[in-house]
CSV table of C-alpha atoms in Angstrom, one decimal:
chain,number,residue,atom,x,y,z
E,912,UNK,CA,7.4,6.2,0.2
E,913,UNK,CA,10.6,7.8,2.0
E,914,UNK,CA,12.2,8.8,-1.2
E,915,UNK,CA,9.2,10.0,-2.5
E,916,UNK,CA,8.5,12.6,0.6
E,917,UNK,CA,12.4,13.0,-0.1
E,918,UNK,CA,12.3,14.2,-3.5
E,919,UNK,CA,9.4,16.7,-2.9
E,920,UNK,CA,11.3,18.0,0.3
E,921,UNK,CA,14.3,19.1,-1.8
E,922,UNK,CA,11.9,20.2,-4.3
E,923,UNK,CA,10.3,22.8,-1.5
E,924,UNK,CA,14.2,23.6,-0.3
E,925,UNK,CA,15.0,24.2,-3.8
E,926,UNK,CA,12.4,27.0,-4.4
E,927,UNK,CA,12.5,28.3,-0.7
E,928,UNK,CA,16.0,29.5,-1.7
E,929,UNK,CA,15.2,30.7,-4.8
E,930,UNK,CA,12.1,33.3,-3.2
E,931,UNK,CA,14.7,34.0,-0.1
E,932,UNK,CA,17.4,35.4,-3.0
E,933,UNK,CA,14.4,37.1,-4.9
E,934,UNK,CA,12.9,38.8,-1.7
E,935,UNK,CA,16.2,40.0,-0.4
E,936,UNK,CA,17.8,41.5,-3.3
E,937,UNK,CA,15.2,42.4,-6.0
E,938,UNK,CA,11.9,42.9,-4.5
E,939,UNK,CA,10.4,40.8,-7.4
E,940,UNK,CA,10.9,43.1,-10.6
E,941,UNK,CA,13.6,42.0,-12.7
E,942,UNK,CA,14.3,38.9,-11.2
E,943,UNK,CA,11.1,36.8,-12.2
E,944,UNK,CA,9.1,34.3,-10.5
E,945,UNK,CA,10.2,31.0,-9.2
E,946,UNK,CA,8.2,29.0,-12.0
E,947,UNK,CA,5.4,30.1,-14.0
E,948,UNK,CA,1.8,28.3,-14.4
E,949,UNK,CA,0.8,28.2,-18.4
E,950,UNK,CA,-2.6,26.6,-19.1
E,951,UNK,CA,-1.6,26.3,-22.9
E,952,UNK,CA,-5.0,25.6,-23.3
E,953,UNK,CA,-8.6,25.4,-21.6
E,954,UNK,CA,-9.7,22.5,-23.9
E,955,UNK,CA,-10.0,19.2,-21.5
E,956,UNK,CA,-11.5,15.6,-22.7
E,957,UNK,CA,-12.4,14.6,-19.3
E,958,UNK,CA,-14.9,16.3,-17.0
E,959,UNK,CA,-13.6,15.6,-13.5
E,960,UNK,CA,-16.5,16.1,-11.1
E,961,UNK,CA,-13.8,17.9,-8.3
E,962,UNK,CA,-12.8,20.6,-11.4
E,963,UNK,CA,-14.0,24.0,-11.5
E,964,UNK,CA,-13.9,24.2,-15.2
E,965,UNK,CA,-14.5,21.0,-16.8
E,966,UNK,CA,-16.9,18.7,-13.5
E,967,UNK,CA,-20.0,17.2,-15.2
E,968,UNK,CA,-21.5,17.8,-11.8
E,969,UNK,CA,-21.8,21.8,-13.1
E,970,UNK,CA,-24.2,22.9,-16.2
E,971,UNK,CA,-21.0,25.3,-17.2
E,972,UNK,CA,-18.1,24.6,-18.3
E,973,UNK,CA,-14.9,26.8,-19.6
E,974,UNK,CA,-14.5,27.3,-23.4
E,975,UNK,CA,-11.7,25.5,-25.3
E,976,UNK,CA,-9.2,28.3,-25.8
E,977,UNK,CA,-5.9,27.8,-26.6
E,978,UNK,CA,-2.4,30.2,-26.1
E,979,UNK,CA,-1.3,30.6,-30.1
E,980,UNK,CA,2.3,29.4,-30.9
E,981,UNK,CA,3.5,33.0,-31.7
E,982,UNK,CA,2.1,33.9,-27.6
E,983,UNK,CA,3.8,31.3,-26.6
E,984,UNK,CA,7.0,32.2,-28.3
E,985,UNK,CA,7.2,35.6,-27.0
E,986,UNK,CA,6.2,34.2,-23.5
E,987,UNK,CA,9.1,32.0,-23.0
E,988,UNK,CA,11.6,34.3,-24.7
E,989,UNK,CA,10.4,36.6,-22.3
E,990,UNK,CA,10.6,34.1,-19.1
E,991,UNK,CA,14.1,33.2,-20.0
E,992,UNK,CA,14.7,36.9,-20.0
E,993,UNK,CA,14.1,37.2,-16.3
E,994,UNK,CA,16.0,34.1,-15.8
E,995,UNK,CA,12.9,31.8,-14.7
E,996,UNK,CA,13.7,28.7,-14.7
E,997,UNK,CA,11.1,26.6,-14.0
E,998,UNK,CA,7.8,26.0,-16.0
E,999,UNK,CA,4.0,24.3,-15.3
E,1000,UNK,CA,2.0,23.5,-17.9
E,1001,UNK,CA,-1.3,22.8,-16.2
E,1002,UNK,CA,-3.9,25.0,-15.8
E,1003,UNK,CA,-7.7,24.3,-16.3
E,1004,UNK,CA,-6.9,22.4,-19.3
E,1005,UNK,CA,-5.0,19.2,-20.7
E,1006,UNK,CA,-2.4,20.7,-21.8
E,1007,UNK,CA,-0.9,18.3,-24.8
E,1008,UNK,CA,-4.6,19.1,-26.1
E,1009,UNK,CA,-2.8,22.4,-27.7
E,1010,UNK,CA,-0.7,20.6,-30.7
E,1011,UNK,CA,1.8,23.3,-30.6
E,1012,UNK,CA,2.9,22.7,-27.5
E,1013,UNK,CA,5.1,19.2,-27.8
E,1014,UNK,CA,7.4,21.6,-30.0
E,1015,UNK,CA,7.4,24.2,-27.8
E,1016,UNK,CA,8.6,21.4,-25.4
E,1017,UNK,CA,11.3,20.3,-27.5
E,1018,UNK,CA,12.5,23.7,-28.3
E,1019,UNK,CA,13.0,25.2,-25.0
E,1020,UNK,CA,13.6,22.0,-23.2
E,1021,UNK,CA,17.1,22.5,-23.0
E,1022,UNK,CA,16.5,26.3,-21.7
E,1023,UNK,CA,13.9,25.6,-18.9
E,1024,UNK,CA,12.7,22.8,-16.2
E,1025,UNK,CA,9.8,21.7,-18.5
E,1026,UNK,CA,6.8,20.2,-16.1
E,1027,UNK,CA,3.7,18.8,-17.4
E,1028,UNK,CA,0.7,17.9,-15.2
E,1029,UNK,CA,-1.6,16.0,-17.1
E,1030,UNK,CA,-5.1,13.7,-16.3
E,1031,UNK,CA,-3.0,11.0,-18.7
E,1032,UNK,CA,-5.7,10.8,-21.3
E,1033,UNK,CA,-2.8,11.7,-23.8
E,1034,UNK,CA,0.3,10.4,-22.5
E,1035,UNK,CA,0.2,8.1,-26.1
E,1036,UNK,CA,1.6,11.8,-27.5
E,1037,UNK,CA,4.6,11.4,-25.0
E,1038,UNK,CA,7.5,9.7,-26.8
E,1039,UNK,CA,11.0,9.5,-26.0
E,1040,UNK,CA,12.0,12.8,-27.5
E,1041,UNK,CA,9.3,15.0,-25.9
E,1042,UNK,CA,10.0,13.0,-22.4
E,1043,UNK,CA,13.8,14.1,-22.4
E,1044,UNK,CA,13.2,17.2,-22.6
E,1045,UNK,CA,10.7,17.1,-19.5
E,1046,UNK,CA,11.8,18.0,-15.9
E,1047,UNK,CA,8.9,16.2,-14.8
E,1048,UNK,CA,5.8,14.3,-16.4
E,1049,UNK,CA,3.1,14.7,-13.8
E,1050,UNK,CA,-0.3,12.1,-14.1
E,1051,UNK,CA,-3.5,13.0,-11.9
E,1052,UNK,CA,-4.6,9.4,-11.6
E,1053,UNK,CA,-6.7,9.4,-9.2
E,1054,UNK,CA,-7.1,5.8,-9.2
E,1055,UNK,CA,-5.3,2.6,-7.6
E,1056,UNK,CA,-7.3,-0.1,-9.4
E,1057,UNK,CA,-9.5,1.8,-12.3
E,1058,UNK,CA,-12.8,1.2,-10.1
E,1059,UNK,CA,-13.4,4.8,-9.7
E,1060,UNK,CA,-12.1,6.6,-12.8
E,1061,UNK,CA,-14.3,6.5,-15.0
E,1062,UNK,CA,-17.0,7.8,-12.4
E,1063,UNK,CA,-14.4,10.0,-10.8
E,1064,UNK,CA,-13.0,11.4,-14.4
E,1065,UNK,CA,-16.1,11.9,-16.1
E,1066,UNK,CA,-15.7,10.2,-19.6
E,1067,UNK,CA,-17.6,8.2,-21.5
E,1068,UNK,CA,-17.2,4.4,-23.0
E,1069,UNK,CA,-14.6,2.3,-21.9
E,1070,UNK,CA,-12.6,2.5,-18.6
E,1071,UNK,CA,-9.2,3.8,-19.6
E,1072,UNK,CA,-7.1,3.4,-16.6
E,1073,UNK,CA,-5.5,0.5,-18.0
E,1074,UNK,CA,-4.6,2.2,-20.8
E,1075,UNK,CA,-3.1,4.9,-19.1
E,1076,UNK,CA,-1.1,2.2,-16.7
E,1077,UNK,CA,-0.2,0.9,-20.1
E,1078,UNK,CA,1.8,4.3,-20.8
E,1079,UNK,CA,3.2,5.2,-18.1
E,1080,UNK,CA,4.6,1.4,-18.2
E,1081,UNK,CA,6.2,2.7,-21.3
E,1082,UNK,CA,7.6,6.0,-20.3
E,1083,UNK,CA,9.2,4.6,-17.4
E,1084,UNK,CA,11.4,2.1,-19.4
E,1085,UNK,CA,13.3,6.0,-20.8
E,1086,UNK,CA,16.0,7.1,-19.5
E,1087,UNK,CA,16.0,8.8,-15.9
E,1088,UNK,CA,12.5,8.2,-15.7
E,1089,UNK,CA,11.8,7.0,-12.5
E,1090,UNK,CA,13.3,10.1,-11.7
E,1091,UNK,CA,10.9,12.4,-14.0
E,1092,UNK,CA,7.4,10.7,-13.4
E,1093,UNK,CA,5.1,11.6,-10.4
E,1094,UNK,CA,1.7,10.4,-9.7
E,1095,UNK,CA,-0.9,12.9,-8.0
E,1096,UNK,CA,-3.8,11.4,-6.3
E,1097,UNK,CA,-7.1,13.4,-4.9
E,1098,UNK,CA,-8.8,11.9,-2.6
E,1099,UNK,CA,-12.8,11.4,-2.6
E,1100,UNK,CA,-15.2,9.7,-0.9
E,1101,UNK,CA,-15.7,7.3,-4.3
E,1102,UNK,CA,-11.8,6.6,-4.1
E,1103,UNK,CA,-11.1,6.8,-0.8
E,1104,UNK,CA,-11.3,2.7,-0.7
E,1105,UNK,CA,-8.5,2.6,-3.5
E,1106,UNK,CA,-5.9,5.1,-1.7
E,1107,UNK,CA,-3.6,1.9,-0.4
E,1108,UNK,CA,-3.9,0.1,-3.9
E,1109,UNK,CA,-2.4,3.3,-5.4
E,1110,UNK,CA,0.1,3.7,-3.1
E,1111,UNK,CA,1.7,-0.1,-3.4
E,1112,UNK,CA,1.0,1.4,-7.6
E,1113,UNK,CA,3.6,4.0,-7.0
E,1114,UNK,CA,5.8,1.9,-4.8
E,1115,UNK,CA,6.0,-0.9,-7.4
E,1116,UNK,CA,7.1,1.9,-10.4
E,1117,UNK,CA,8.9,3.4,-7.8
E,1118,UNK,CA,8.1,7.1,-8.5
E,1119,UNK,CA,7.0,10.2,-6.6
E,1120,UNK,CA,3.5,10.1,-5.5
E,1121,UNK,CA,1.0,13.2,-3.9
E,1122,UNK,CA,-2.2,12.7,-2.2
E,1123,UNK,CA,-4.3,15.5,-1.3
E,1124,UNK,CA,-8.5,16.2,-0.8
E,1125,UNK,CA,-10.6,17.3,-2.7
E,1126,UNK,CA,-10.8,21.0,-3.1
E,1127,UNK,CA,-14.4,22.1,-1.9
E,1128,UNK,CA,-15.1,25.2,-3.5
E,1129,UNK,CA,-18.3,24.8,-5.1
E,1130,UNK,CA,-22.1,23.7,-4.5
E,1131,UNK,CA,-22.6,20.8,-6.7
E,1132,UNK,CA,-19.1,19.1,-4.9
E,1133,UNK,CA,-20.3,19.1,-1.6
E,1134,UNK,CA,-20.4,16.0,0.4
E,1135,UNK,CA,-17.2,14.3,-1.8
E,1136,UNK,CA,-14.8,15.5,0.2
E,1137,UNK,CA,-12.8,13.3,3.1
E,1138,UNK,CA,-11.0,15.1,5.8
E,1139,UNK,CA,-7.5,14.4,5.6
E,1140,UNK,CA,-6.4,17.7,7.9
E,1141,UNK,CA,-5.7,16.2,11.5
E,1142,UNK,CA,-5.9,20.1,12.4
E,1143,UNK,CA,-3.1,21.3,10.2
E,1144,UNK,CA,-5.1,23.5,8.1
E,1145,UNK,CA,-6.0,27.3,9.6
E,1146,UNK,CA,-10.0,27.6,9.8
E,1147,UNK,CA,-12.0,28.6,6.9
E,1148,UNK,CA,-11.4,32.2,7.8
E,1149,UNK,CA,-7.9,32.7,8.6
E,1150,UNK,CA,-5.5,35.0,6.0
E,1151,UNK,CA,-2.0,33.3,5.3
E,1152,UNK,CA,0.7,36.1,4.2
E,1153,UNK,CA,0.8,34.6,0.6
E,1154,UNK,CA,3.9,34.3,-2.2
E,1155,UNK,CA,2.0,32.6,-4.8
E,1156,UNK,CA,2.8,35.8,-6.9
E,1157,UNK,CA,6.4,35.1,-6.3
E,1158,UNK,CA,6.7,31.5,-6.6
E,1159,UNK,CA,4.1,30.3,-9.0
E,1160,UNK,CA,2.0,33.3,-10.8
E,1161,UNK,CA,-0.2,31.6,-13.6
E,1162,UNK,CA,-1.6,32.3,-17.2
E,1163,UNK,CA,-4.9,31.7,-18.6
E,1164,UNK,CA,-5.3,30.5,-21.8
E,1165,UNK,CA,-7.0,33.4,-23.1
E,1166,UNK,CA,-3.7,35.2,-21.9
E,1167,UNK,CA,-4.6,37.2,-18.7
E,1168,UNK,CA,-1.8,37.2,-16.5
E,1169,UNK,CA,-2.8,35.9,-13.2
E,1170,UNK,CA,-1.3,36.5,-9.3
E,1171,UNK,CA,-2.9,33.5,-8.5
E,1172,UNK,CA,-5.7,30.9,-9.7
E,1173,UNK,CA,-7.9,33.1,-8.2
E,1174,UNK,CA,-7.5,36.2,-9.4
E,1175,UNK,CA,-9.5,36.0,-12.8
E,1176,UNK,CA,-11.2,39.2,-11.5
E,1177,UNK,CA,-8.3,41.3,-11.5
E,1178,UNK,CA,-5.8,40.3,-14.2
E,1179,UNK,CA,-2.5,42.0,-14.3
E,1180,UNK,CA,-2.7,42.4,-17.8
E,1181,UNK,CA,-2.9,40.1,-20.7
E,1182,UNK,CA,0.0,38.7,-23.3
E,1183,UNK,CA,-1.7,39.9,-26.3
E,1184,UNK,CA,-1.9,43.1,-25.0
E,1185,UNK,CA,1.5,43.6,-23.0
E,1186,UNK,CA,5.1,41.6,-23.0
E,1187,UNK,CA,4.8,39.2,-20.0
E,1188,UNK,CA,8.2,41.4,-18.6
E,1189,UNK,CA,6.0,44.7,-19.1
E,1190,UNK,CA,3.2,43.1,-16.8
E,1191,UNK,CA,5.4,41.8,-14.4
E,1192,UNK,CA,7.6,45.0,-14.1
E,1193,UNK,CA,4.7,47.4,-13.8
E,1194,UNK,CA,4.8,49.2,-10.3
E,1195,UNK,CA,1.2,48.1,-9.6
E,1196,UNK,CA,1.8,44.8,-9.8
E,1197,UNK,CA,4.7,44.5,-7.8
E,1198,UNK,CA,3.4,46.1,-5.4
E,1199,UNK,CA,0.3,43.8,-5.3
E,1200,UNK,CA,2.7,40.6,-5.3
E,1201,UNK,CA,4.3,42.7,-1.6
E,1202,UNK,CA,0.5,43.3,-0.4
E,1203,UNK,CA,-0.2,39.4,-1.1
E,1204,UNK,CA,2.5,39.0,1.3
E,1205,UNK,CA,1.6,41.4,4.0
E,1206,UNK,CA,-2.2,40.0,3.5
E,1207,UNK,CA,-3.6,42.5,5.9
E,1208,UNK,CA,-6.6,41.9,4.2
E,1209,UNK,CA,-8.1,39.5,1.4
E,1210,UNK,CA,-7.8,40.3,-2.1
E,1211,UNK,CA,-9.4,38.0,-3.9
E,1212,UNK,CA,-12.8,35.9,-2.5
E,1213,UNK,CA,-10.9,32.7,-2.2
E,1214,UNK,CA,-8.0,34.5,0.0
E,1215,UNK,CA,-9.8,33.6,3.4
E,1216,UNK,CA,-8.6,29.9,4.4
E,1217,UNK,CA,-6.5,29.5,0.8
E,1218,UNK,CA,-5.5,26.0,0.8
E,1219,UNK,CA,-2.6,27.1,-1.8
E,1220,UNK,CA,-1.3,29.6,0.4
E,1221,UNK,CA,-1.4,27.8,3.3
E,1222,UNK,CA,0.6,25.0,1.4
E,1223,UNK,CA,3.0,27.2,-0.8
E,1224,UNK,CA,3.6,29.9,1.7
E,1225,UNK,CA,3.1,29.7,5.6
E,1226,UNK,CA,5.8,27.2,6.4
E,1227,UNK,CA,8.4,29.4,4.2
E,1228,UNK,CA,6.8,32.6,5.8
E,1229,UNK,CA,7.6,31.4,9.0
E,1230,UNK,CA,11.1,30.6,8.0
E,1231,UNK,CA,11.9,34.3,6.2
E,1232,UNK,CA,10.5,36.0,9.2
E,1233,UNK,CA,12.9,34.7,11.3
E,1234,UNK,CA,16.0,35.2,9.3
E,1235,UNK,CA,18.6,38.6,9.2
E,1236,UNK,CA,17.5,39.5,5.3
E,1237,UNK,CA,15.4,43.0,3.9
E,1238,UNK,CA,12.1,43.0,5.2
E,1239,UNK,CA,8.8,43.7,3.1
């Protein structure tokens, strides 16, 4: 488990110095953003009960939308334009769901740090010429044993966890792949029981592994959430200066531009109406990535208590304050 807490520490140090270079010499306009959330599509064949979109635990659900190839195109072109180098494909959606994408994969892989974070459902899609050109292959398993996944994933018929144990038993015989694959793991009361199981899982593939709660952030989720804070989370109503716009803006499917996964009600503009450069150059927007950081006062519902900015953004806040660089 050391290496694992290793790997994710340089990955934080990695990005920290990227945002302190951005902040202090470009204010955030033509240098882009650390990495870039894409949800290539909205389409998902599970219905995890803890997901906003898809949870069978909710009577609505998020259409199946998916970025067109020709969007995506012009999106990267345009990322690699304003040197990003890093790029998620996650969103509220399995991504390899959208068939253009394993080519986008293989055509830019070479160009970009290529991460996928997917429920695993179509890892049989990941061979060993879409896998080298991955940075990272990311699986929300959720599971230690398969008990819970079914329950937990929302799918019906057979329990597929061993299948998708089968896969990543395959992928990790490719080249640098211990390396590349990284398990995440959120924590409910239904698989609470398996947490150790899937901990000796990661050990004995010996890859990175994440654990975090559940996300409470709707009605029908309440009471499947275990506290796993000790105190180190701010109270429900705190505001954490915020660089989420900076480090890790992210895309819809249906192409609004995003400062966070919360900002659906104010997009800064959508890709089949602007360039992504245009949108992320426009005065207004930069200046509401610089009042995300200030964060004098909320600007989206979900700003008060933000689990994501209190993750992403208060530990490096508290470093940048402290150092001799530009102000905001």
């Amino acid at each position: 488990m050391f290496m694992n807490k290793l790997g994710l520490l340089l990955d934080n140090a990695k990005h920290g110095l990227a945002l302190i270079r951005m902040l202090n010499y470009d204010k955030g306009a033509s240098i882009g953003p650390i990495r870039v959330d894409i949800a290539a599509t909205s389409a998902c064949n599970y219905n995890c009960y803890f997901c906003k979109a898809h949870s069978h635990l909710r009577k609505e659900h998020v259409a199946p939308i998916h970025l067109d190839d020709a969007t995506l195109q012009r999106l990267l072109i345009a990322l690699k334009s304003l040197r990003v180098k890093n790029i998620l494909f996650a969103g509220n959606g399995e991504p390899l769901l959208n068939r253009a994408l394993p080519d986008i994969i293989k055509q830019y892989g070479e160009e970009f740090d290529i991460e996928i974070l997917s429920n695993g459902s179509t890892l049989g899609i990941v061979d060993e010429s879409l896998f080298s050109k991955l940075r990272y292959l990311t699986i929300s398993i959720n599971s230690g044993n398969g008990d819970s996944h079914t329950a937990i994933h929302g799918y019906k018929g057979a329990n597929q966890f061993p299948k998708i144990c089968e896969h990543i038993g395959r992928i990790l015989q490719y080249r640098n792949a211990r390396n590349k694959v990284k398990l995440n793991y959120v924590v409910t009361v239904d698989n609470v029981h398996e947490l150790e199981d899937f901990e000796m899982l990661a050990d004995k593939w010996g890859v990175q592994s994440a654990v975090r709660p559940v996300s409470i952030d709707f009605e029908e989720l309440r009471g499947k959430g275990v506290n796993m804070t000790n105190g180190e989370i701010d109270s429900p109503e705190s505001l954490t200066p915020c660089y989420n716009g900076f480090i890790q803006p992210y895309i819809e499917s249906n192409g609004n531009v995003l400062l966070c996964c919360d900002g659906q009600d104010e997009p800064l503009g959508n890709l089949y109406e602007r360039d992504f450069t245009d949108i992320w150059q426009d005065e207004k927007n930069i200046w509401l990535r610089l009042e995300a950081v200030r964060m004098t006062a909320p600007l989206f519902k979900m700003c008060n208590g933000c689990a994501n900015a209190q993750v992403h953004s208060r530990m490096f806040h508290n470093i940048y304050s402290r150092l001799p660089l530009k102000t905001l």
